[in-house]
mmCIF file of C-alpha atoms in Angstrom:
data_model
loop_
_atom_site.group_PDB
_atom_site.id
_atom_site.type_symbol
_atom_site.label_atom_id
_atom_site.label_comp_id
_atom_site.label_asym_id
_atom_site.label_seq_id
_atom_site.Cartn_x
_atom_site.Cartn_y
_atom_site.Cartn_z
ATOM 1 C CA UNK A 1 0.000 0.000 0.000
ATOM 2 C CA UNK A 2 1.521 3.340 -1.011
ATOM 3 C CA UNK A 3 1.662 6.357 1.281
ATOM 4 C CA UNK A 4 -1.302 8.175 -0.350
ATOM 5 C CA UNK A 5 -3.626 5.173 0.095
ATOM 6 C CA UNK A 6 -2.464 4.700 3.706
ATOM 7 C CA UNK A 7 -3.249 8.344 4.582
ATOM 8 C CA UNK A 8 -6.647 8.105 2.878
ATOM 9 C CA UNK A 9 -7.437 4.874 4.761
ATOM 10 C CA UNK A 10 -6.532 6.440 8.121
ATOM 11 C CA UNK A 11 -8.646 9.512 7.359
ATOM 12 C CA UNK A 12 -11.596 7.299 6.432
ATOM 13 C CA UNK A 13 -11.292 5.250 9.664
ATOM 14 C CA UNK A 14 -10.986 8.438 11.750
ATOM 15 C CA UNK A 15 -14.031 9.991 10.041
ATOM 16 C CA UNK A 16 -16.114 6.854 10.680
ATOM 17 C CA UNK A 17 -15.135 6.803 14.365
ATOM 18 C CA UNK A 18 -15.957 10.489 14.718
ATOM 19 C CA UNK A 19 -19.372 9.936 13.137
ATOM 20 C CA UNK A 20 -20.152 7.066 15.542
ATOM 21 C CA UNK A 21 -19.118 9.187 18.545
ATOM 22 C CA UNK A 22 -21.335 12.082 17.358
ATOM 23 C CA UNK A 23 -24.318 9.752 16.956
ATOM 24 C CA UNK A 24 -23.807 8.157 20.392
ATOM 25 C CA UNK A 25 -23.413 11.574 22.038
ATOM 26 C CA UNK A 26 -26.599 12.882 20.482
ATOM 27 C CA UNK A 27 -28.623 9.759 21.397
ATOM 28 C CA UNK A 28 -27.372 9.990 24.990
ATOM 29 C CA UNK A 29 -28.283 13.687 25.071
ATOM 30 C CA UNK A 30 -31.846 12.975 23.967
ATOM 31 C CA UNK A 31 -32.169 10.110 26.466
ATOM 32 C CA UNK A 32 -31.310 12.193 29.529
ATOM 33 C CA UNK A 33 -33.105 15.360 28.419
ATOM 34 C CA UNK A 34 -36.335 15.874 30.342
ATOM 35 C CA UNK A 35 -38.123 18.129 27.884
ATOM 36 C CA UNK A 36 -41.014 16.901 25.714
ATOM 37 C CA UNK A 37 -40.359 15.354 22.304
ATOM 38 C CA UNK A 38 -42.517 16.811 19.524
ATOM 39 C CA UNK A 39 -43.214 14.971 16.269
ATOM 40 C CA UNK A 40 -44.073 17.227 13.345
ATOM 41 C CA UNK A 41 -46.683 15.719 11.004
ATOM 42 C CA UNK A 42 -47.471 16.709 7.431
ATOM 43 C CA UNK A 43 -50.971 17.964 6.757
ATOM 44 C CA UNK A 44 -52.080 15.390 4.175
ATOM 45 C CA UNK A 45 -54.609 17.673 2.497
ATOM 46 C CA UNK A 46 -52.336 20.697 2.205
ATOM 47 C CA UNK A 47 -49.138 18.607 1.903
ATOM 48 C CA UNK A 48 -47.123 21.079 3.904
ATOM 49 C CA UNK A 49 -45.532 21.810 7.257
ATOM 50 C CA UNK A 50 -46.270 25.169 8.853
ATOM 51 C CA UNK A 51 -43.782 27.174 10.881
ATOM 52 C CA UNK A 52 -44.866 30.118 12.979
ATOM 53 C CA UNK A 53 -42.527 32.436 14.887
ATOM 54 C CA UNK A 54 -42.094 31.753 18.621
ATOM 55 C CA UNK A 55 -43.896 28.391 18.398
ATOM 56 C CA UNK A 56 -43.552 26.361 21.629
ATOM 57 C CA UNK A 57 -43.816 23.116 19.625
ATOM 58 C CA UNK A 58 -40.423 23.350 17.998
ATOM 59 C CA UNK A 59 -37.168 21.722 19.040
ATOM 60 C CA UNK A 60 -35.025 23.863 21.298
ATOM 61 C CA UNK A 61 -32.129 25.710 19.679
ATOM 62 C CA UNK A 62 -29.626 23.294 21.226
ATOM 63 C CA UNK A 63 -31.603 20.265 20.017
ATOM 64 C CA UNK A 64 -31.871 21.723 16.531
ATOM 65 C CA UNK A 65 -28.162 22.522 16.293
ATOM 66 C CA UNK A 66 -27.212 19.070 17.590
ATOM 67 C CA UNK A 67 -29.504 17.395 15.073
ATOM 68 C CA UNK A 68 -28.082 19.503 12.235
ATOM 69 C CA UNK A 69 -24.537 18.563 13.294
ATOM 70 C CA UNK A 70 -25.354 14.854 13.256
ATOM 71 C CA UNK A 71 -27.149 15.106 9.888
ATOM 72 C CA UNK A 72 -24.219 17.034 8.454
ATOM 73 C CA UNK A 73 -21.757 14.418 9.716
ATOM 74 C CA UNK A 74 -23.840 11.648 8.135
ATOM 75 C CA UNK A 75 -24.022 13.513 4.829
ATOM 76 C CA UNK A 76 -20.273 14.200 4.854
ATOM 77 C CA UNK A 77 -19.550 10.529 5.533
ATOM 78 C CA UNK A 78 -21.846 9.424 2.712
ATOM 79 C CA UNK A 79 -20.514 12.033 0.286
ATOM 80 C CA UNK A 80 -16.920 10.970 0.984
ATOM 81 C CA UNK A 81 -17.753 7.662 -0.692
ATOM 82 C CA UNK A 82 -19.068 9.338 -3.873
ATOM 83 C CA UNK A 83 -17.368 10.959 -6.818
ATOM 84 C CA UNK A 84 -18.138 14.506 -7.850
ATOM 85 C CA UNK A 85 -20.819 14.816 -10.532
ATOM 86 C CA UNK A 86 -19.670 15.214 -14.134
ATOM 87 C CA UNK A 87 -18.636 18.687 -15.225
ATOM 88 C CA UNK A 88 -21.061 18.376 -18.151
ATOM 89 C CA UNK A 89 -24.101 16.360 -16.988
ATOM 90 C CA UNK A 90 -24.716 13.325 -19.182
ATOM 91 C CA UNK A 91 -28.532 13.433 -19.236
ATOM 92 C CA UNK A 92 -28.980 16.888 -20.786
ATOM 93 C CA UNK A 93 -31.230 16.912 -23.849
ATOM 94 C CA UNK A 94 -30.715 20.464 -25.163
ATOM 95 C CA UNK A 95 -33.673 22.369 -26.642
ATOM 96 C CA UNK A 96 -36.977 21.732 -24.856
ATOM 97 C CA UNK A 97 -40.639 21.907 -25.775
ATOM 98 C CA UNK A 98 -42.606 23.899 -23.196
ATOM 99 C CA UNK A 99 -46.134 22.789 -22.278
ATOM 100 C CA UNK A 100 -48.151 25.829 -21.189
ATOM 101 C CA UNK A 101 -51.301 23.880 -20.317
ATOM 102 C CA UNK A 102 -52.865 25.988 -17.556
ATOM 103 C CA UNK A 103 -55.350 23.305 -16.448
ATOM 104 C CA UNK A 104 -52.704 21.039 -14.925
ATOM 105 C CA UNK A 105 -52.960 20.679 -11.141
ATOM 106 C CA UNK A 106 -50.181 20.621 -8.556
ATOM 107 C CA UNK A 107 -51.158 17.037 -7.707
ATOM 108 C CA UNK A 108 -50.641 16.025 -11.345
ATOM 109 C CA UNK A 109 -47.259 17.758 -11.393
ATOM 110 C CA UNK A 110 -46.256 15.954 -8.189
ATOM 111 C CA UNK A 111 -47.220 12.614 -9.738
ATOM 112 C CA UNK A 112 -45.271 13.413 -12.913
ATOM 113 C CA UNK A 113 -42.152 14.105 -10.831
ATOM 114 C CA UNK A 114 -42.661 11.329 -8.280
ATOM 115 C CA UNK A 115 -39.727 9.286 -9.569
ATOM 116 C CA UNK A 116 -37.352 12.225 -8.942
ATOM 117 C CA UNK A 117 -37.707 11.816 -5.159
ATOM 118 C CA UNK A 118 -37.930 15.547 -4.467
ATOM 119 C CA UNK A 119 -37.962 16.139 -0.707
ATOM 120 C CA UNK A 120 -40.495 18.251 1.173
ATOM 121 C CA UNK A 121 -39.945 21.961 0.592
ATOM 122 C CA UNK A 122 -38.900 21.471 -3.055
ATOM 123 C CA UNK A 123 -35.323 20.320 -2.439
ATOM 124 C CA UNK A 124 -33.230 17.715 -4.247
ATOM 125 C CA UNK A 125 -29.671 16.502 -4.606
ATOM 126 C CA UNK A 126 -28.202 13.686 -6.716
ATOM 127 C CA UNK A 127 -27.913 10.318 -4.988
ATOM 128 C CA UNK A 128 -25.152 8.862 -7.151
ATOM 129 C CA UNK A 129 -22.601 11.702 -7.040
ATOM 130 C CA UNK A 130 -21.704 14.876 -5.145
ATOM 131 C CA UNK A 131 -23.226 17.980 -6.766
ATOM 132 C CA UNK A 132 -20.793 20.613 -7.976
ATOM 133 C CA UNK A 133 -23.243 23.426 -7.203
ATOM 134 C CA UNK A 134 -25.577 24.131 -4.262
ATOM 135 C CA UNK A 135 -28.233 26.421 -5.670
ATOM 136 C CA UNK A 136 -31.188 28.281 -4.140
ATOM 137 C CA UNK A 137 -33.821 29.395 -6.665
ATOM 138 C CA UNK A 138 -35.427 32.611 -5.342
ATOM 139 C CA UNK A 139 -38.796 33.638 -6.843
ATOM 140 C CA UNK A 140 -40.718 36.810 -5.883
ATOM 141 C CA UNK A 141 -44.397 35.965 -6.140
ATOM 142 C CA UNK A 142 -47.918 37.321 -6.042
ATOM 143 C CA UNK A 143 -51.100 36.162 -7.843
ATOM 144 C CA UNK A 144 -49.280 34.005 -10.401
ATOM 145 C CA UNK A 145 -50.627 30.552 -9.550
ATOM 146 C CA UNK A 146 -50.926 29.383 -13.167
ATOM 147 C CA UNK A 147 -47.410 30.605 -13.960
ATOM 148 C CA UNK A 148 -46.092 28.839 -10.851
ATOM 149 C CA UNK A 149 -47.585 25.486 -11.879
ATOM 150 C CA UNK A 150 -46.082 25.709 -15.368
ATOM 151 C CA UNK A 151 -42.731 26.749 -13.878
ATOM 152 C CA UNK A 152 -42.610 23.902 -11.348
ATOM 153 C CA UNK A 153 -43.636 21.346 -13.961
ATOM 154 C CA UNK A 154 -40.609 22.164 -16.092
ATOM 155 C CA UNK A 155 -37.914 23.381 -13.701
ATOM 156 C CA UNK A 156 -37.622 20.305 -11.460
ATOM 157 C CA UNK A 157 -36.750 17.827 -14.254
ATOM 158 C CA UNK A 158 -34.280 20.357 -15.708
ATOM 159 C CA UNK A 159 -32.443 20.954 -12.421
ATOM 160 C CA UNK A 160 -32.324 17.227 -11.683
ATOM 161 C CA UNK A 161 -30.775 16.513 -15.091
ATOM 162 C CA UNK A 162 -28.217 19.222 -14.304
ATOM 163 C CA UNK A 163 -27.325 17.254 -11.133
ATOM 164 C CA UNK A 164 -27.613 20.233 -8.804
ATOM 165 C CA UNK A 165 -28.134 20.292 -5.065
ATOM 166 C CA UNK A 166 -31.020 22.767 -5.121
ATOM 167 C CA UNK A 167 -34.075 24.202 -3.387
ATOM 168 C CA UNK A 168 -36.949 26.372 -4.637
ATOM 169 C CA UNK A 169 -38.108 29.312 -2.483
ATOM 170 C CA UNK A 170 -41.227 31.364 -3.249
ATOM 171 C CA UNK A 171 -41.235 34.746 -1.470
ATOM 172 C CA UNK A 172 -44.706 36.272 -1.229
ATOM 173 C CA UNK A 173 -45.749 39.555 0.427
ATOM 174 C CA UNK A 174 -49.044 39.764 2.273
ATOM 175 C CA UNK A 175 -51.927 41.386 0.434
ATOM 176 C CA UNK A 176 -52.543 45.146 0.528
ATOM 177 C CA UNK A 177 -48.866 46.148 0.468
ATOM 178 C CA UNK A 178 -47.006 47.266 -2.658
ATOM 179 C CA UNK A 179 -44.996 44.586 -4.442
ATOM 180 C CA UNK A 180 -41.230 45.129 -4.152
ATOM 181 C CA UNK A 181 -39.272 42.653 -6.264
ATOM 182 C CA UNK A 182 -35.790 43.647 -5.063
ATOM 183 C CA UNK A 183 -36.758 43.517 -1.393
ATOM 184 C CA UNK A 184 -38.323 40.067 -1.892
ATOM 185 C CA UNK A 185 -35.133 38.831 -3.579
ATOM 186 C CA UNK A 186 -33.091 40.019 -0.572
ATOM 187 C CA UNK A 187 -35.470 38.291 1.832
ATOM 188 C CA UNK A 188 -35.222 35.077 -0.195
ATOM 189 C CA UNK A 189 -31.426 35.233 -0.100
ATOM 190 C CA UNK A 190 -31.351 35.680 3.689
ATOM 191 C CA UNK A 191 -34.084 33.223 4.639
ATOM 192 C CA UNK A 192 -33.067 30.439 2.240
ATOM 193 C CA UNK A 193 -29.725 30.408 4.067
ATOM 194 C CA UNK A 194 -31.212 30.771 7.551
ATOM 195 C CA UNK A 195 -33.706 27.923 7.065
ATOM 196 C CA UNK A 196 -31.198 25.426 5.627
ATOM 197 C CA UNK A 197 -28.129 25.870 7.872
ATOM 198 C CA UNK A 198 -26.340 28.022 5.252
ATOM 199 C CA UNK A 199 -26.620 25.250 2.649
ATOM 200 C CA UNK A 200 -26.360 27.290 -0.570
ATOM 201 C CA UNK A 201 -23.369 28.865 -2.318
ATOM 202 C CA UNK A 202 -25.181 29.983 -5.492
ATOM 203 C CA UNK A 203 -28.415 31.959 -5.916
ATOM 204 C CA UNK A 204 -30.613 32.213 -9.005
ATOM 205 C CA UNK A 205 -33.063 35.126 -8.840
ATOM 206 C CA UNK A 206 -35.938 34.096 -11.065
ATOM 207 C CA UNK A 207 -39.186 35.589 -12.373
ATOM 208 C CA UNK A 208 -41.928 32.955 -12.206
ATOM 209 C CA UNK A 209 -43.208 33.656 -15.735
ATOM 210 C CA UNK A 210 -39.904 32.701 -17.433
ATOM 211 C CA UNK A 211 -39.389 29.056 -18.421
ATOM 212 C CA UNK A 212 -35.951 27.892 -19.664
ATOM 213 C CA UNK A 213 -36.105 26.352 -23.145
ATOM 214 C CA UNK A 214 -32.697 24.645 -23.074
ATOM 215 C CA UNK A 215 -31.325 22.525 -20.232
ATOM 216 C CA UNK A 216 -27.739 23.327 -21.300
ATOM 217 C CA UNK A 217 -28.424 26.651 -19.563
ATOM 218 C CA UNK A 218 -26.839 25.368 -16.345
ATOM 219 C CA UNK A 219 -28.168 26.952 -13.150
ATOM 220 C CA UNK A 220 -24.771 27.585 -11.594
ATOM 221 C CA UNK A 221 -22.708 30.611 -10.580
ATOM 222 C CA UNK A 222 -19.505 31.408 -12.502
ATOM 223 C CA UNK A 223 -16.709 33.758 -11.457
ATOM 224 C CA UNK A 224 -18.715 36.767 -12.657
ATOM 225 C CA UNK A 225 -22.440 37.446 -12.052
ATOM 226 C CA UNK A 226 -24.484 35.866 -14.821
ATOM 227 C CA UNK A 227 -27.502 37.244 -16.678
ATOM 228 C CA UNK A 228 -29.179 33.971 -17.615
ATOM 229 C CA UNK A 229 -32.267 35.090 -19.563
ATOM 230 C CA UNK A 230 -30.376 36.544 -22.516
ATOM 231 C CA UNK A 231 -32.957 35.502 -25.131
ATOM 232 C CA UNK A 232 -36.629 35.891 -24.128
ATOM 233 C CA UNK A 233 -39.537 35.054 -26.415
ATOM 234 C CA UNK A 234 -41.260 38.427 -25.992
ATOM 235 C CA UNK A 235 -38.069 40.127 -27.240
ATOM 236 C CA UNK A 236 -37.875 37.752 -30.227
ATOM 237 C CA UNK A 237 -35.005 35.921 -28.512
ATOM 238 C CA UNK A 238 -32.705 38.920 -28.718
ATOM 239 C CA UNK A 239 -31.266 41.313 -26.162
ATOM 240 C CA UNK A 240 -33.510 44.405 -26.098
ATOM 241 C CA UNK A 241 -30.502 46.414 -24.860
ATOM 242 C CA UNK A 242 -26.983 45.429 -23.850
ATOM 243 C CA UNK A 243 -27.176 46.425 -20.167
ATOM 244 C CA UNK A 244 -30.379 44.504 -19.366
ATOM 245 C CA UNK A 245 -30.121 42.392 -16.212
ATOM 246 C CA UNK A 246 -33.754 41.477 -15.554
ATOM 247 C CA UNK A 247 -35.616 38.188 -15.663
ATOM 248 C CA UNK A 248 -33.203 35.526 -14.388
ATOM 249 C CA UNK A 249 -29.761 36.166 -12.895
ATOM 250 C CA UNK A 250 -27.221 34.182 -10.875
ATOM 251 C CA UNK A 251 -24.748 35.293 -8.197
ATOM 252 C CA UNK A 252 -22.632 33.500 -5.618
ATOM 253 C CA UNK A 253 -23.189 34.154 -1.925
ATOM 254 C CA UNK A 254 -19.985 36.210 -1.740
ATOM 255 C CA UNK A 255 -20.926 38.261 -4.821
ATOM 256 C CA UNK A 256 -24.362 38.958 -3.371
ATOM 257 C CA UNK A 257 -22.838 40.173 -0.115
ATOM 258 C CA UNK A 258 -20.255 42.337 -1.865
ATOM 259 C CA UNK A 259 -22.893 44.192 -3.931
ATOM 260 C CA UNK A 260 -25.079 44.441 -0.786
ATOM 261 C CA UNK A 261 -27.953 42.674 -2.541
ATOM 262 C CA UNK A 262 -30.762 44.468 -4.322
ATOM 263 C CA UNK A 263 -32.034 47.900 -3.371
ATOM 264 C CA UNK A 264 -35.050 47.742 -1.039
ATOM 265 C CA UNK A 265 -36.519 51.016 -2.306
ATOM 266 C CA UNK A 266 -38.217 50.102 -5.601
ATOM 267 C CA UNK A 267 -41.905 49.757 -4.803
ATOM 268 C CA UNK A 268 -43.956 48.904 -7.886
ATOM 269 C CA UNK A 269 -42.727 47.954 -11.350
ATOM 270 C CA UNK A 270 -39.356 48.875 -12.832
ATOM 271 C CA UNK A 271 -35.851 49.994 -11.947
ATOM 272 C CA UNK A 272 -34.604 47.418 -9.448
ATOM 273 C CA UNK A 273 -32.774 45.304 -12.053
ATOM 274 C CA UNK A 274 -30.940 48.286 -13.526
ATOM 275 C CA UNK A 275 -30.029 49.358 -9.988
ATOM 276 C CA UNK A 276 -28.781 45.834 -9.271
ATOM 277 C CA UNK A 277 -26.572 45.873 -12.365
ATOM 278 C CA UNK A 278 -25.172 49.271 -11.333
ATOM 279 C CA UNK A 279 -24.197 47.746 -7.968
ATOM 280 C CA UNK A 280 -22.517 44.825 -9.725
ATOM 281 C CA UNK A 281 -20.428 47.084 -11.982
ATOM 282 C CA UNK A 282 -19.580 49.479 -9.123
ATOM 283 C CA UNK A 283 -18.307 46.492 -7.107
ATOM 284 C CA UNK A 284 -15.773 45.630 -9.800
ATOM 285 C CA UNK A 285 -17.624 42.718 -11.419
ATOM 286 C CA UNK A 286 -18.551 42.160 -15.037
ATOM 287 C CA UNK A 287 -21.780 40.625 -16.359
ATOM 288 C CA UNK A 288 -21.494 37.247 -18.083
ATOM 289 C CA UNK A 289 -24.041 35.570 -20.368
ATOM 290 C CA UNK A 290 -24.644 32.314 -22.171
ATOM 291 C CA UNK A 291 -24.941 32.525 -25.969
ATOM 292 C CA UNK A 292 -28.420 33.497 -27.177
ATOM 293 C CA UNK A 293 -29.134 29.985 -28.457
ATOM 294 C CA UNK A 294 -28.592 28.613 -24.921
ATOM 295 C CA UNK A 295 -30.070 31.372 -22.743
ATOM 296 C CA UNK A 296 -33.561 31.029 -24.248
ATOM 297 C CA UNK A 297 -36.700 31.538 -22.141
ATOM 298 C CA UNK A 298 -40.390 31.412 -22.888
ATOM 299 C CA UNK A 299 -42.345 34.162 -21.152
ATOM 300 C CA UNK A 300 -45.723 32.774 -20.072
ATOM 301 C CA UNK A 301 -48.679 35.149 -20.386
ATOM 302 C CA UNK A 302 -49.687 36.933 -17.201
ATOM 303 C CA UNK A 303 -51.852 39.943 -16.279
ATOM 304 C CA UNK A 304 -50.162 43.355 -16.156
ATOM 305 C CA UNK A 305 -51.299 44.240 -12.649
ATOM 306 C CA UNK A 306 -48.317 46.110 -11.202
ATOM 307 C CA UNK A 307 -48.214 49.874 -10.984
ATOM 308 C CA UNK A 308 -45.196 51.572 -12.544
ATOM 309 C CA UNK A 309 -42.830 53.067 -9.982
ATOM 310 C CA UNK A 310 -42.771 56.853 -10.684
ATOM 311 C CA UNK A 311 -39.631 57.317 -8.542
ATOM 312 C CA UNK A 312 -37.489 54.740 -10.327
ATOM 313 C CA UNK A 313 -35.373 57.184 -12.358
ATOM 314 C CA UNK A 314 -34.598 59.335 -9.307
ATOM 315 C CA UNK A 315 -33.500 56.251 -7.411
ATOM 316 C CA UNK A 316 -31.398 55.001 -10.326
ATOM 317 C CA UNK A 317 -29.569 58.320 -10.547
ATOM 318 C CA UNK A 318 -28.021 57.749 -7.105
ATOM 319 C CA UNK A 319 -27.765 53.958 -7.216
ATOM 320 C CA UNK A 320 -23.951 53.825 -7.095
ATOM 321 C CA UNK A 321 -23.787 56.352 -4.255
ATOM 322 C CA UNK A 322 -26.338 54.482 -2.159
ATOM 323 C CA UNK A 323 -25.547 50.786 -2.607
ATOM 324 C CA UNK A 324 -22.996 50.389 0.201
ATOM 325 C CA UNK A 325 -25.467 51.638 2.800
ATOM 326 C CA UNK A 326 -28.821 50.404 1.475
ATOM 327 C CA UNK A 327 -29.645 46.796 0.681
ATOM 328 C CA UNK A 328 -28.940 43.638 2.660
ATOM 329 C CA UNK A 329 -27.402 45.639 5.510
ATOM 330 C CA UNK A 330 -30.454 47.886 5.939
ATOM 331 C CA UNK A 331 -33.308 45.453 5.277
ATOM 332 C CA UNK A 332 -36.516 45.510 7.355
ATOM 333 C CA UNK A 333 -39.166 42.799 7.157
ATOM 334 C CA UNK A 334 -41.236 40.356 9.179
ATOM 335 C CA UNK A 335 -41.818 36.670 8.480
ATOM 336 C CA UNK A 336 -45.531 35.922 8.626
ATOM 337 C CA UNK A 337 -45.559 32.238 7.743
ATOM 338 C CA UNK A 338 -43.402 29.506 6.225
ATOM 339 C CA UNK A 339 -45.126 26.764 4.239
ATOM 340 C CA UNK A 340 -43.281 23.682 3.002
ATOM 341 C CA UNK A 341 -45.049 22.052 0.078
ATOM 342 C CA UNK A 342 -43.864 19.009 -1.845
ATOM 343 C CA UNK A 343 -42.416 21.047 -4.723
ATOM 344 C CA UNK A 344 -41.364 24.318 -3.070
ATOM 345 C CA UNK A 345 -41.045 26.341 0.114
ATOM 346 C CA UNK A 346 -43.201 29.463 0.415
ATOM 347 C CA UNK A 347 -42.194 32.294 2.749
ATOM 348 C CA UNK A 348 -44.876 34.914 3.394
ATOM 349 C CA UNK A 349 -43.590 38.280 4.564
ATOM 350 C CA UNK A 350 -44.644 41.755 5.621
ATOM 351 C CA UNK A 351 -42.774 45.067 5.361
ATOM 352 C CA UNK A 352 -43.402 48.772 6.002
ATOM 353 C CA UNK A 353 -43.016 50.878 2.860
ATOM 354 C CA UNK A 354 -42.948 54.213 4.672
ATOM 355 C CA UNK A 355 -40.278 53.066 7.128
ATOM 356 C CA UNK A 356 -38.045 51.828 4.311
ATOM 357 C CA UNK A 357 -38.423 54.931 2.141
ATOM 358 C CA UNK A 358 -37.948 57.383 4.993
ATOM 359 C CA UNK A 359 -34.488 56.121 5.945
ATOM 360 C CA UNK A 360 -31.735 58.692 5.408
ATOM 361 C CA UNK A 361 -29.425 57.013 2.908
ATOM 362 C CA UNK A 362 -30.424 58.542 -0.447
#
């Protein structure tokens, strides 16, 4: 046995022993602990688990952290036996035909994707190899149920063929407050990390009405922020203008932190994507894109129900001056409810428009 194999063998034995000790310690901890044990059950009709802030029926923070540590140790031990997934996934098919049938139900979509073994909350990872990318798909949402069904029907098979470790997060504001796409993206970034023990290293910010038409459009994060929807059907599969950054974009966790996320100040339609691009350029990054024949998206019809933001040009004028002080580091919101469905996680939120706009950082 050569030296390299001997070192690997010792590391493997040590890792196995450490895993066994962690499991025994946790089981002993649960045995002697006098607090109640709570079993969380799925609601069969709604197919979800509800979380509410300050619930007394949740594991204590120490229990939760211990459980996460054990689960992580188990996953690390299992992953150490697997090879990394192929750089170019073998099951990609290229150009796709999009079915925009609006009568399909979520139950039908779940049955169609049953063989994929998607876990509760809309999460998946390959079982036969270690994913190269851990990706959170963040979708700002309101009153787009038909679009969401079409999106879910297509996106899960695509992401599975791309062999990603991924999760889908729908961020929805309560009714009777103005829609703020950038703010919802920031909330999705923060909460997708908080609710999964910092699992993700790549984030795809995605409009729900855009469906990828080519699975070679890999949902990963390169060295530079990526504008993924470079060829959209409503623009005749061409760039409407060179600096566009709307629709679907991808950034790493570190890139997102460096640009301080999206601006929180764009209430209503328009401006937040151009502001986001300004932050990216001001932070020293460049925008990357797939070729037009790869970055193709079908825009599904939807009602035009958002009011245009009349302040967007004023905000854009000072975007570069404001971005270091306004964004992720100044965000204000409240979680109302977290719902884990079979195909996605929905996070309902509330925020105060006046409080956000009246801050002194413009």
